[in-house]
Short mmCIF file of C-alpha atoms in Angstrom, two decimals:
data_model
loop_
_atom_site.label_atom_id
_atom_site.label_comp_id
_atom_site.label_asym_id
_atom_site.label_seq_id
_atom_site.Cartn_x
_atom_site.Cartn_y
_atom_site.Cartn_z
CA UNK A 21 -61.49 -21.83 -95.21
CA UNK A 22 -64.51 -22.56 -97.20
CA UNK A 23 -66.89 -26.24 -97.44
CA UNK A 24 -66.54 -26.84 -101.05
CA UNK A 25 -69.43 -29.36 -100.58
CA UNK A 26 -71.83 -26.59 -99.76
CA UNK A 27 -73.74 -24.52 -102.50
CA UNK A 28 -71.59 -21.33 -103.45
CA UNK A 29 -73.48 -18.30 -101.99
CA UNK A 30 -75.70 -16.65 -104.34
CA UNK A 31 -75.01 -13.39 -103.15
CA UNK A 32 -70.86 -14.22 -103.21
CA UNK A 33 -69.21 -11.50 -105.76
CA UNK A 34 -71.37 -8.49 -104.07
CA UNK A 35 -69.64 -9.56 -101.13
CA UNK A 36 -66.59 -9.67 -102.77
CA UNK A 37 -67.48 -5.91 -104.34
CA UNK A 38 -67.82 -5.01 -100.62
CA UNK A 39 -64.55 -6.68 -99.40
CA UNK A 40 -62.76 -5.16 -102.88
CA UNK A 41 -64.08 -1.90 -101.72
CA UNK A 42 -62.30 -2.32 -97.56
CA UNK A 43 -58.86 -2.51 -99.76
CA UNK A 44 -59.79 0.25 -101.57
CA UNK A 45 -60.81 2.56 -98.66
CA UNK A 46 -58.04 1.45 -96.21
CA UNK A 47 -55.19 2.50 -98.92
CA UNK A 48 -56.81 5.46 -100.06
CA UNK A 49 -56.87 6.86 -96.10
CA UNK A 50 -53.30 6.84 -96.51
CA UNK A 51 -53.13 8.85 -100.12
CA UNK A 52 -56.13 11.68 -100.09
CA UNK A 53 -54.35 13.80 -96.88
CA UNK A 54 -51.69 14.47 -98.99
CA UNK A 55 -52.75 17.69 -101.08
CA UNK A 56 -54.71 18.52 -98.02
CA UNK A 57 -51.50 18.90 -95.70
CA UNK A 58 -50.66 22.54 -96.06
CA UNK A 59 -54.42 23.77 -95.05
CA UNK A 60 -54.74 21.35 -92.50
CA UNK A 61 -51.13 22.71 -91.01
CA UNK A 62 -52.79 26.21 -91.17
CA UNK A 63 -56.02 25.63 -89.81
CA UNK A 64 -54.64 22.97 -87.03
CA UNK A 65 -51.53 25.20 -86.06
CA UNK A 66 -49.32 21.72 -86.78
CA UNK A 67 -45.51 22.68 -86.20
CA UNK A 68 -43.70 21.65 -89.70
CA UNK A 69 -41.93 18.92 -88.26
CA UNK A 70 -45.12 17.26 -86.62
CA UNK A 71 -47.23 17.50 -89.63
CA UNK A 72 -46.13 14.24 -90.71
CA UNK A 73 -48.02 12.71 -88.08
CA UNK A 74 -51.74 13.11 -89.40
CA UNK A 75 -49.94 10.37 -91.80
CA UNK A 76 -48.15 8.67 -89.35
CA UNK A 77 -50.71 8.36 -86.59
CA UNK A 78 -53.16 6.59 -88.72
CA UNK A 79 -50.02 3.90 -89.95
CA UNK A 80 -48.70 3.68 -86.43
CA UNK A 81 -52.77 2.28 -84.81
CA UNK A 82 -53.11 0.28 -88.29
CA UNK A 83 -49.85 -1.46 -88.01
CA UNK A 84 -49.48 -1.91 -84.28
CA UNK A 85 -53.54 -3.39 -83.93
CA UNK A 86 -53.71 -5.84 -86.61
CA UNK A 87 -52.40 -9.03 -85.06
CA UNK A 88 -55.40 -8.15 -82.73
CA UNK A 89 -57.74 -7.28 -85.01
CA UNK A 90 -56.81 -10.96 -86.89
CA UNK A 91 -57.10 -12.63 -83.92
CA UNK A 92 -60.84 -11.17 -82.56
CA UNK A 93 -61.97 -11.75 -86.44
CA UNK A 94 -61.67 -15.73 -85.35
CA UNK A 95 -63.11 -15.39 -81.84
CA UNK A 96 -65.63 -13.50 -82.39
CA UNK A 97 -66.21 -13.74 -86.29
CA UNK A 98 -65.32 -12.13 -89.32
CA UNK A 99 -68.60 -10.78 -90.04
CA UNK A 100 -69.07 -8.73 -86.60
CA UNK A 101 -65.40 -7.45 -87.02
CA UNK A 102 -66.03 -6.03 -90.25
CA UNK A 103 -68.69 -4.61 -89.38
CA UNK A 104 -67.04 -3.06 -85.71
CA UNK A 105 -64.24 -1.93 -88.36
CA UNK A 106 -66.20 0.33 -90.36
CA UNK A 107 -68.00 1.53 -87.48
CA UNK A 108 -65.02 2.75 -85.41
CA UNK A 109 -63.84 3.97 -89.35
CA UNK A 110 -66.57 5.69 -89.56
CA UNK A 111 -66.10 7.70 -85.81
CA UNK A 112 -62.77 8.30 -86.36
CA UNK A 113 -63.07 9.91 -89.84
CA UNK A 114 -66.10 12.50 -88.14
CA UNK A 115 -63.92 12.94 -85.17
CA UNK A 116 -60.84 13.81 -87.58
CA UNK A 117 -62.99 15.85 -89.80
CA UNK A 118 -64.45 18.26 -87.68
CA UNK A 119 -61.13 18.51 -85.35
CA UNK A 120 -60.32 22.10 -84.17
CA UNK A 121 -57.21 21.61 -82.88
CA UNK A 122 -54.44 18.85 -83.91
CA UNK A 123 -54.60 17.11 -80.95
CA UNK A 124 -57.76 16.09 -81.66
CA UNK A 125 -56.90 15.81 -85.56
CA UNK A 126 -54.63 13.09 -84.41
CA UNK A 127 -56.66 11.41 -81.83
CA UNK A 128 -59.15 11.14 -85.47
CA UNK A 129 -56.47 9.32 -87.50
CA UNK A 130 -55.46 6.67 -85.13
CA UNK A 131 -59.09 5.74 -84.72
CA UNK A 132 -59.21 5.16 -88.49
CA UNK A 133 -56.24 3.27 -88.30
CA UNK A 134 -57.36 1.48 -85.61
CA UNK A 135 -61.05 0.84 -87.91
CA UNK A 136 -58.58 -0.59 -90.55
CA UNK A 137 -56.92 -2.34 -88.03
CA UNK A 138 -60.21 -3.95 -87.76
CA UNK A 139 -61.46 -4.15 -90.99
CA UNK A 140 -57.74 -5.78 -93.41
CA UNK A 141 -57.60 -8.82 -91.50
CA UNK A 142 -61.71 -9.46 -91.53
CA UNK A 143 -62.07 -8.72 -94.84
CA UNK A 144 -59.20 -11.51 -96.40
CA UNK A 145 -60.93 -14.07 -94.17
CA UNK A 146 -64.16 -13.00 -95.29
CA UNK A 147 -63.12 -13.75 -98.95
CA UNK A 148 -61.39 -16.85 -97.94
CA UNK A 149 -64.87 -17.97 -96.66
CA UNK A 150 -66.95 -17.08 -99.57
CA UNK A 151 -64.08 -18.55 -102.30
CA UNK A 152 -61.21 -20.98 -100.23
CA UNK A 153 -62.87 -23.85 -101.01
CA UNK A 154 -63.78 -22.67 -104.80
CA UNK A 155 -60.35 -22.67 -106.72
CA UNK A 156 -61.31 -21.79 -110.29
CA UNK A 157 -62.69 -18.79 -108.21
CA UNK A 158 -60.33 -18.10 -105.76
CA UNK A 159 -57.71 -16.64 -108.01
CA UNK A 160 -60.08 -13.97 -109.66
CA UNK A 161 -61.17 -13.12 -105.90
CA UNK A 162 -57.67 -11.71 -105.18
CA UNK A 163 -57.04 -10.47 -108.28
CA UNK A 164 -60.30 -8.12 -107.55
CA UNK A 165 -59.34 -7.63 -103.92
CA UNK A 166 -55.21 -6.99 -104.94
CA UNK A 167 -56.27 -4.90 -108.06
CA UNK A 168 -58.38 -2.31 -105.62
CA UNK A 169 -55.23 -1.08 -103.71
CA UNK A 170 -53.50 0.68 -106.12
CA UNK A 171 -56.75 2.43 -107.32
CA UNK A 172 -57.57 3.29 -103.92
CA UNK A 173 -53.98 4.90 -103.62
CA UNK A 174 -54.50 6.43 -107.07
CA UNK A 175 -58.00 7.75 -106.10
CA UNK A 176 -56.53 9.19 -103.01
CA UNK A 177 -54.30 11.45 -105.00
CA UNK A 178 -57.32 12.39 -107.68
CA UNK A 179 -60.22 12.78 -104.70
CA UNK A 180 -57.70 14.78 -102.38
CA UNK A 181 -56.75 17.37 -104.83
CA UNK A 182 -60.51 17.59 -105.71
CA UNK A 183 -62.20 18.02 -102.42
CA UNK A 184 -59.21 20.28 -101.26
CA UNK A 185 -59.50 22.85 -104.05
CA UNK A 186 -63.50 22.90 -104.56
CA UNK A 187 -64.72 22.15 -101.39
CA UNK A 188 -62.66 21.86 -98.06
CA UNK A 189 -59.39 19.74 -96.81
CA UNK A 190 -62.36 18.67 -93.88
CA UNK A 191 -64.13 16.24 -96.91
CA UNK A 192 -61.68 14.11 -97.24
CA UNK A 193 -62.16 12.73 -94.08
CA UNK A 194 -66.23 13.20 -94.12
CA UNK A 195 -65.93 10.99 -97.48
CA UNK A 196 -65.56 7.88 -95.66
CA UNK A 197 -68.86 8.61 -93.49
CA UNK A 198 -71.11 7.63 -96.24
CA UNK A 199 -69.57 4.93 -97.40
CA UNK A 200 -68.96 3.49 -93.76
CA UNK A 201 -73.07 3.87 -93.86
CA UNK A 202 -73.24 2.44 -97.14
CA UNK A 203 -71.35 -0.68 -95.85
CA UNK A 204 -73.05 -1.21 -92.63
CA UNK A 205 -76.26 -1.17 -94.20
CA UNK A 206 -75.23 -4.16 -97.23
CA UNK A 207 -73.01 -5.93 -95.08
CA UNK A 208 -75.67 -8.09 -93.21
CA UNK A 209 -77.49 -9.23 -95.98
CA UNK A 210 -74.10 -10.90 -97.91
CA UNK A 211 -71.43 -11.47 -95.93
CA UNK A 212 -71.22 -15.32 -95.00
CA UNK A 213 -71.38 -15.92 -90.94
CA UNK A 214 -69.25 -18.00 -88.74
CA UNK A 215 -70.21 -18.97 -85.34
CA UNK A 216 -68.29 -16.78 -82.66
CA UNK A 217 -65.68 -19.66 -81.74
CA UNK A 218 -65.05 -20.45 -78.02
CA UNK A 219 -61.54 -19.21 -76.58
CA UNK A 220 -59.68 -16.08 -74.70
CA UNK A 221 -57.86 -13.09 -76.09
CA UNK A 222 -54.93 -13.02 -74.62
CA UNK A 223 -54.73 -9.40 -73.56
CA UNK A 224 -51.35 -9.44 -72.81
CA UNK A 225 -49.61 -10.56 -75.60
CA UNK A 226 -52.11 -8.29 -77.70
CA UNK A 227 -50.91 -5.04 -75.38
CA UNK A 228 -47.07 -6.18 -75.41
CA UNK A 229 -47.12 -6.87 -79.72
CA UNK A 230 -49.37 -3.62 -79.95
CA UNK A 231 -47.05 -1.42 -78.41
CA UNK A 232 -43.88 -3.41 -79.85
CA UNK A 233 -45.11 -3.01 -83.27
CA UNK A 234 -46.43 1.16 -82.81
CA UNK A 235 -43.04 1.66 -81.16
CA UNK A 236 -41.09 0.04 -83.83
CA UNK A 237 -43.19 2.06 -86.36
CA UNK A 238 -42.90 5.09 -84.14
CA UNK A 239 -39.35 4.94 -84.15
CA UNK A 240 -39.39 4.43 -88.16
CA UNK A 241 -41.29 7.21 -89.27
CA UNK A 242 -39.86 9.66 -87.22
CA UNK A 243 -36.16 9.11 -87.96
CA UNK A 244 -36.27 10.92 -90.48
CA UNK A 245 -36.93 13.96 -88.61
CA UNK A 246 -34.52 12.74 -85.87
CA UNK A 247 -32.16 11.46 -87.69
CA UNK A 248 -30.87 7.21 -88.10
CA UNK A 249 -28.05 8.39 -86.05
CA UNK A 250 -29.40 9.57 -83.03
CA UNK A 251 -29.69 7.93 -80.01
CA UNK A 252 -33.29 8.99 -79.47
CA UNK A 253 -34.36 7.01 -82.52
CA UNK A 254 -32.09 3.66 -81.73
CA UNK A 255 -33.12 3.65 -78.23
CA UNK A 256 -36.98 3.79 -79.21
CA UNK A 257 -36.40 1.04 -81.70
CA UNK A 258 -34.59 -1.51 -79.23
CA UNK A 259 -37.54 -0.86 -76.82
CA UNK A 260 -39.97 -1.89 -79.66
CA UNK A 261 -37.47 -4.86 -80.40
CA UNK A 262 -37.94 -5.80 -76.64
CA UNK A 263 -41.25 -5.57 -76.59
CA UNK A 264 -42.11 -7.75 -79.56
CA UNK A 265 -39.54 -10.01 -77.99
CA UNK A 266 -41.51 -10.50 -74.96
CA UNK A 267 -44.56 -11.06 -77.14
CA UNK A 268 -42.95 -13.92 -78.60
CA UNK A 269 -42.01 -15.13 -75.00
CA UNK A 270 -45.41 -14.92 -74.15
CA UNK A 271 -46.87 -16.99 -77.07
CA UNK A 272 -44.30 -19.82 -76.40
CA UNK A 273 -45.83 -19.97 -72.77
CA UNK A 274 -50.01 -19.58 -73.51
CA UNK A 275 -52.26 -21.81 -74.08
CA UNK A 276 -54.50 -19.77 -75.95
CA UNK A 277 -52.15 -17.62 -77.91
CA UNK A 278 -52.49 -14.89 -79.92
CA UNK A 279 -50.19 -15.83 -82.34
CA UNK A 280 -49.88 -19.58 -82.19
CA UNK A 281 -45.84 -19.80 -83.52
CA UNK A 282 -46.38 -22.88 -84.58
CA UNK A 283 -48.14 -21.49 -87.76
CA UNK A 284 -45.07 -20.07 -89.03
CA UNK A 285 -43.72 -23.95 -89.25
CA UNK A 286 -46.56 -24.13 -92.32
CA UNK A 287 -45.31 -24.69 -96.02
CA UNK A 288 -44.30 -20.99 -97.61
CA UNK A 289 -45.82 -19.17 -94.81
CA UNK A 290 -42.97 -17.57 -93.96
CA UNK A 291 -41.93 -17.23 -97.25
CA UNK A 292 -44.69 -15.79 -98.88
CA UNK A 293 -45.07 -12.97 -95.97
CA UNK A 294 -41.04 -11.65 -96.54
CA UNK A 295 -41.75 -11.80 -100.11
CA UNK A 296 -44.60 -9.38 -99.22
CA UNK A 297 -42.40 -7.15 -96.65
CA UNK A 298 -39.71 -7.02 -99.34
CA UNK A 299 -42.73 -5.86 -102.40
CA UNK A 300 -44.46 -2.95 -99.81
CA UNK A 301 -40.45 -1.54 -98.30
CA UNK A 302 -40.20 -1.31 -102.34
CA UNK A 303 -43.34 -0.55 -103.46
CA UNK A 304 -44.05 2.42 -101.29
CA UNK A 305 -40.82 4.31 -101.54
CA UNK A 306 -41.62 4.33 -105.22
CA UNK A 307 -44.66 5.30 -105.53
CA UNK A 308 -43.90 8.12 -103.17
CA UNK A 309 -41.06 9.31 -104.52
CA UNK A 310 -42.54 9.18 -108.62
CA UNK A 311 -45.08 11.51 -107.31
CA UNK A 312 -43.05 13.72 -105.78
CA UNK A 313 -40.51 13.84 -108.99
CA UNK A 314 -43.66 14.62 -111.02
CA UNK A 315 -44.90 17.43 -108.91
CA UNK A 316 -41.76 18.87 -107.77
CA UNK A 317 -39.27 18.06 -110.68
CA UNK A 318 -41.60 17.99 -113.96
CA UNK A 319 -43.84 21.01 -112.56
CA UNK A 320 -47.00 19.01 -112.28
CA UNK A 321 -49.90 20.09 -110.75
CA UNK A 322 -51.03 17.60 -108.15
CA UNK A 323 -54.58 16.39 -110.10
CA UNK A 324 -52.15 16.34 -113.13
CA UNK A 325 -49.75 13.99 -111.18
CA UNK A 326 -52.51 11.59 -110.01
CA UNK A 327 -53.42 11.66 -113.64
CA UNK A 328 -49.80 10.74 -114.95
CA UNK A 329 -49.99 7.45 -112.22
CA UNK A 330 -53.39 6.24 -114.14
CA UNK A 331 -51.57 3.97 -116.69
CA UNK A 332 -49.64 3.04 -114.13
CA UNK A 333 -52.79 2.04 -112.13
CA UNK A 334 -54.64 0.88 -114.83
CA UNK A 335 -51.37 -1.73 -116.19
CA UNK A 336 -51.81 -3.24 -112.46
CA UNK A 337 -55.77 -4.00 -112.52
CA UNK A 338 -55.74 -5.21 -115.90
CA UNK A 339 -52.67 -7.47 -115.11
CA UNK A 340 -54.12 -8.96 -111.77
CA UNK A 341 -57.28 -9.61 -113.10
CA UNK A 342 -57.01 -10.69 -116.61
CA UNK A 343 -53.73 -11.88 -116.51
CA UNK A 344 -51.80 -13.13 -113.47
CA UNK A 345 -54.08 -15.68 -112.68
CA UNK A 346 -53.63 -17.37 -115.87
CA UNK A 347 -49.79 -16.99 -116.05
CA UNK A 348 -49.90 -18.18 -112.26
CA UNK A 349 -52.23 -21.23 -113.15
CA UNK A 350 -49.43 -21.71 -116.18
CA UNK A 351 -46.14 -21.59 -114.02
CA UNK A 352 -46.75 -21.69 -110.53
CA UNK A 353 -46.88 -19.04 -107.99
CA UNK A 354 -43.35 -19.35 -107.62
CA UNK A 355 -42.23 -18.61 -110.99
CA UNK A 356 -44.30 -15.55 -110.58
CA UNK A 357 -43.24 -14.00 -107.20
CA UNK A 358 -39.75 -14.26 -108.64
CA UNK A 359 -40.18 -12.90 -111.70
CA UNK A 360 -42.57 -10.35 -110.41
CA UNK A 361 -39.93 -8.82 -107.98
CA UNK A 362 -36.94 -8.96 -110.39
CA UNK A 363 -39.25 -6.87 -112.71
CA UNK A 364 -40.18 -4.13 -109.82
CA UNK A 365 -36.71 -3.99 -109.00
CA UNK A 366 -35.94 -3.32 -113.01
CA UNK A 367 -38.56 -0.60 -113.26
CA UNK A 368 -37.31 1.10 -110.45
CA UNK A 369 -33.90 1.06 -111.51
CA UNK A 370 -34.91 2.37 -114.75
CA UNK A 371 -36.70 5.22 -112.73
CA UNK A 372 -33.22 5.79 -111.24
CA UNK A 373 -32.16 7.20 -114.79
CA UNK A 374 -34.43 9.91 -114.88
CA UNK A 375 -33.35 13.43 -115.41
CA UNK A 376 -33.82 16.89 -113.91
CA UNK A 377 -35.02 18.34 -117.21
CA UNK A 378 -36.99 15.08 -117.93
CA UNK A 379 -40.22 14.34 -119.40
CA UNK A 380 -43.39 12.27 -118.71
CA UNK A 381 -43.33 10.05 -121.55
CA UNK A 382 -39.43 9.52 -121.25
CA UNK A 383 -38.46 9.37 -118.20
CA UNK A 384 -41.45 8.01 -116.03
CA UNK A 385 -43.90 6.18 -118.58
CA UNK A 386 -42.47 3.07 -119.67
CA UNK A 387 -40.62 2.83 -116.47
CA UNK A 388 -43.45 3.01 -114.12
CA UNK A 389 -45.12 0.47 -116.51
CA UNK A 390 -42.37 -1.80 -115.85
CA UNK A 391 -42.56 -1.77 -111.88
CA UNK A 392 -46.35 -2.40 -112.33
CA UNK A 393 -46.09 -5.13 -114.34
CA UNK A 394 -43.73 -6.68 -111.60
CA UNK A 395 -46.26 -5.74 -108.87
CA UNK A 396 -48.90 -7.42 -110.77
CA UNK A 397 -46.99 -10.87 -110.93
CA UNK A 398 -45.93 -10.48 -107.35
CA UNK A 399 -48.94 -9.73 -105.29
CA UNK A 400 -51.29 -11.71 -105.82
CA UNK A 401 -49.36 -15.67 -106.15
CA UNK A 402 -47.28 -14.04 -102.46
CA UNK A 403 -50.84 -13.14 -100.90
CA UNK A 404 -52.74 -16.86 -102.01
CA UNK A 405 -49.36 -18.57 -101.15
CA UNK A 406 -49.65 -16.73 -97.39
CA UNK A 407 -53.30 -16.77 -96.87
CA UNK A 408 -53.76 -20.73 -97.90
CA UNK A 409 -51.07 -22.08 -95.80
CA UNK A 410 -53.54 -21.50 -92.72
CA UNK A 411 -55.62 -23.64 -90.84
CA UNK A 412 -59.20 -23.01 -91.35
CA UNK A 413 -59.68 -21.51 -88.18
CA UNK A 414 -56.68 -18.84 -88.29
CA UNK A 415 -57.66 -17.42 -91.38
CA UNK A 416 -58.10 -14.18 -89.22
CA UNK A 417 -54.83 -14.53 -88.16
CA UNK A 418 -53.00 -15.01 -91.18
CA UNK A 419 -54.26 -12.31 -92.56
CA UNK A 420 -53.38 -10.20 -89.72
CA UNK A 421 -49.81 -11.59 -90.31
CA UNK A 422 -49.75 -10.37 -94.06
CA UNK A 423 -51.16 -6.72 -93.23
CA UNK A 424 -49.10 -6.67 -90.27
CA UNK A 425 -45.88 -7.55 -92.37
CA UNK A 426 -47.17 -5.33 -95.60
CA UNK A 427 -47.59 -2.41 -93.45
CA UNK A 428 -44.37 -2.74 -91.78
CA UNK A 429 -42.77 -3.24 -94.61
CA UNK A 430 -44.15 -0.33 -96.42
CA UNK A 431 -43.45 1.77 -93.05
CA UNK A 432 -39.23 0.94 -93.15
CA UNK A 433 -38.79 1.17 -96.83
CA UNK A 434 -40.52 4.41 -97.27
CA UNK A 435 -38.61 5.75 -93.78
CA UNK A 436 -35.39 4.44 -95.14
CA UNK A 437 -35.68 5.60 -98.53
CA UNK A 438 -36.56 8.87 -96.84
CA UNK A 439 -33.08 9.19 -95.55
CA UNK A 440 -31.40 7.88 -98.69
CA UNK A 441 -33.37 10.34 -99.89
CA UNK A 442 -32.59 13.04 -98.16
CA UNK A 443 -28.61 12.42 -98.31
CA UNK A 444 -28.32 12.51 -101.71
CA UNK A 445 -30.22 15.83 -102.50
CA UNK A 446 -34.15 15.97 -101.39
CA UNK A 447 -33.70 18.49 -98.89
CA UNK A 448 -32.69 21.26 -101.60
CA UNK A 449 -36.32 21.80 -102.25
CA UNK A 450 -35.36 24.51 -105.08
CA UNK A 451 -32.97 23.41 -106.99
CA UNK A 452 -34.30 20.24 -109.22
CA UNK A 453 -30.99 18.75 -109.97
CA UNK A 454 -30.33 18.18 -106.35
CA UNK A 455 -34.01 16.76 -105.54
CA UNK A 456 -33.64 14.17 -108.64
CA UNK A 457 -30.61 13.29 -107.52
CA UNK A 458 -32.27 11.89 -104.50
CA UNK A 459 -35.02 10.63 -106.07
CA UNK A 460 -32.80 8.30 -108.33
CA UNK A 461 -30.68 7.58 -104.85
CA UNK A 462 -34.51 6.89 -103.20
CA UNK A 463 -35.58 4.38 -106.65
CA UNK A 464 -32.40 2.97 -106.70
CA UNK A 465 -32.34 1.63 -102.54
CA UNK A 466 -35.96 0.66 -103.51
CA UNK A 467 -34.68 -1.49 -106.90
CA UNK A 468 -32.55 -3.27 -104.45
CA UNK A 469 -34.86 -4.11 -101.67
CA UNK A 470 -37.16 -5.66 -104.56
CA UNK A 471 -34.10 -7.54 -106.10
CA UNK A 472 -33.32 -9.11 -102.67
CA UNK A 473 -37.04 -9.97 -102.37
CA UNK A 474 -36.29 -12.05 -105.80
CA UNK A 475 -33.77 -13.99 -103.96
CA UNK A 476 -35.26 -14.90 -100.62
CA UNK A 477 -38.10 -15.62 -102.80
CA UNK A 478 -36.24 -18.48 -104.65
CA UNK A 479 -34.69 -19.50 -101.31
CA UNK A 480 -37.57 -19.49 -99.28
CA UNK A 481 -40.50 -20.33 -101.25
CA UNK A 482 -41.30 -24.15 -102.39
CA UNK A 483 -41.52 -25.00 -106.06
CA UNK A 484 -44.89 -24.05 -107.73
CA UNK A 485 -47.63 -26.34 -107.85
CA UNK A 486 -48.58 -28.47 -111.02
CA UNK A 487 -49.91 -26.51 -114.10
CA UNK A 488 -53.37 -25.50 -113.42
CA UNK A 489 -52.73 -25.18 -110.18
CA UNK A 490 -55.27 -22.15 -108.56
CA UNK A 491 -52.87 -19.27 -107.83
CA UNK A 492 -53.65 -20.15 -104.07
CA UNK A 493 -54.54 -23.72 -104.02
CA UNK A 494 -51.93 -24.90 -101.60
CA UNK A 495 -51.96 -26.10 -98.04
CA UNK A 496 -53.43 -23.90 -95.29
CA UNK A 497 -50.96 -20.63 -94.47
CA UNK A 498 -50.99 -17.07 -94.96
CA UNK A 499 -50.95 -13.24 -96.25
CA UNK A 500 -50.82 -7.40 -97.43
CA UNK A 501 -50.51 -3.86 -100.48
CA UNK A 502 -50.60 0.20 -102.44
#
């Protein structure tokens, strides 16, 4: 994805700081509405059970849009789509900010979804550009770029809790605005350009996967509230199923696809992109449920919380960026996916242990630093392995893949965990036996989703490259994260 005969742009790790800084924003959309919920419910008149959806809109337009979004970053260049991105980020988070009813509060957060939509897939072929062709680089990049998604989620918790209490829950959507600026205005000047490249969208495989992927999601996050039993939720689900079969029909037929199938015939593609589904349906449920055992089990405060997940967010950054590339340059990318799972899923289960009368340092410190270790070793070989099995020209698109499947991913494992949750204990809000009880039902579903994503990975994934190897220096394929 990059001319490693051409001089290496001067201006190269700014852009990176500006790509590092997408990841950071995107995740930490989904983390600082948290603490702002219950003054947003009172100010919006949200009924209980549809509060979930200021979370859930923005997921639903990120997931559903990004096979689009990967696929106009090649047309029409990954420079102008970042740039669109931030822009329609930008709207959506004034829009959702000064929203006086929750219609309108919703119609906010799918437009930043839809911005991020824009902006994931851009961004990873952005940094492809500036470092593909640059190995002894390319393996820092992501490290940089993987390292800023759990402090974006981490921020989330610390900047939500912040704004909420000193100013109002309406800043932590206005927070975005300058930065969006910020962006626009140092984007120009360092991001490398790429020639808009002649060819169609094909409009109707983008509306059929679109809706196929939002209804799937749709019918995720809300069966929880519905219930996995009801017919309502299984009958929304098949139609997304149906849907995103039809896309597929249609991509076997065009000429111009928007997904060209053929890419998933590359070496580790496919992979490298479970391996990624498996880490976020793991990842997520955990990080979710931690907090809540820390706020609603331990008595935590919710700045105190987000300050009980820094050494968990500090183990990851250090590990991706001083450390994994070296172990993956070592072993192989392989060796390290593997590895990297079976440690998330021992962390978790060691979370599984914890106790109603519990402590910090006991029963979530060493444990927590176990799962991040794991996610460190995991993310970053499974997103190289993903992102370089692509052709030059699809870089967009394989990175809308990896999103696409990381968002997904993080969407069912959190929904599911939900309801493993839930019937084992959650809903007794009161009584703190009953809640940890579901927690430890919630970290141990999520230690076995990460096991199985050991497994495939040894199944699924082609032995390592040779020592020295860059953590992504393999043939052309593809790519998600917090």
């Amino acid at each position: 994805m990059s001319d490693l005969s051409a001089p290496p742009s001067p201006r190269r790790w700014t852009a990176l700081g500006l790509i590092a800084l997408a990841q950071f924003m995107v995740i930490m959309d989904t983390s600082i509405i948290g603490v702002a919920l219950p003054k947003m419910q009172t100010a919006l008149g949200f009924s209980p059970e549809n509060l979930s959806w200021v979370f859930n809109a923005y997921v639903v337009a990120f997931g559903g849009l990004l096979l689009l979004g990967g696929r106009l970053s090649d047309l029409l260049g990954a420079k102008r789509l970042f740039a669109a991105g931030w822009t329609v980020l930008g709207i959506g988070s004034l829009v959702a900010g000064l929203a006086g009813t929750a219609w309108v509060e919703l119609a906010g957060r799918a437009l930043q979804g839809a911005g991020s939509a824009l902006i994931a897939p851009s961004a990873l072929t952005l940094l492809m550009m500036l470092f593909g062709g640059r190995p002894q680089e390319l393996g820092k990049a992501l490290a940089l770029y993987g390292a800023a998604a759990p402090a974006g989620g981490t921020a989330g918790v610390f900047l939500g809790g912040v704004i909420t209490q000193y100013l109002s829950w309406e800043w932590v959507f206005f927070v975005n605005i300058p930065v969006a600026v910020a962006v626009l205005a140092v984007a120009p000047g360092v991001m490398p350009a790429a020639a808009a490249r002649r060819g169609s969208v094909d409009w109707l495989g983008a509306i059929t996967v679109t809706a196929g992927l939002a209804t799937s999601v749709y019918a995720i996050v809300r069966a929880p509230e519905t219930g996995w039993g009801s017919a309502s939720t299984w009958l929304v689900l098949a139609a997304g199923v149906l849907l995103i079969g039809a896309f597929v029909a249609i991509q076997a037929k065009r000429r111009e696809p928007l997904m060209r199938l053929g890419i998933w015939r590359s070496p580790n593609l496919a992979g490298a992109n479970l391996a990624q589904f498996l880490m976020a349906a793991a990842w997520i449920p955990m990080w979710f449920f931690l907090n809540l055992y820390l706020q609603q089990v331990l008595g935590l405060k919710a700045f105190a919380s987000g300050a009980a997940l820094l050494p968990m967010t500090a183990a990851i950054m250090v590990m991706m960026i001083v450390l994994a590339p070296r172990l993956i340059a070592r072993f192989g990318p392989k060796a390290l996916i593997v590895a990297g799972l079976a440690a998330l899923a021992g962390g978790m289960l060691w979370l599984s242990f914890a106790r109603p009368d519990g402590s910090f340092l006991v029963d979530v410190l060493p444990a927590s630093l176990l799962a991040a270790v794991g996610m460190s070793l995991a993310f970053i070989p499974s997103l190289g392995t993903a992102l370089s099995s692509a052709r030059p020209e699809e870089g967009g698109l394989a990175s809308g893949i990896v999103n696409t499947g990381y968002q997904v991913g993080s969407a069912l494992g959190l929904a599911a965990m939900t309801a493993v949750a839930a019937a084992h204990g959650s809903r007794e809000t009161g009584d703190a036996t009953a809640l940890t009880n579901g927690f430890s039902a919630a970290f141990l579903g999520a230690a076995a989703i990460a096991l199985v994503g050991a497994l495939a990975a040894v199944v699924t994934i082609r032995s390592a490259r040779p020592a020295g190897a860059a953590a992504s220096d393999a043939p052309a394929q593809e790519p998600a994260g917090v």
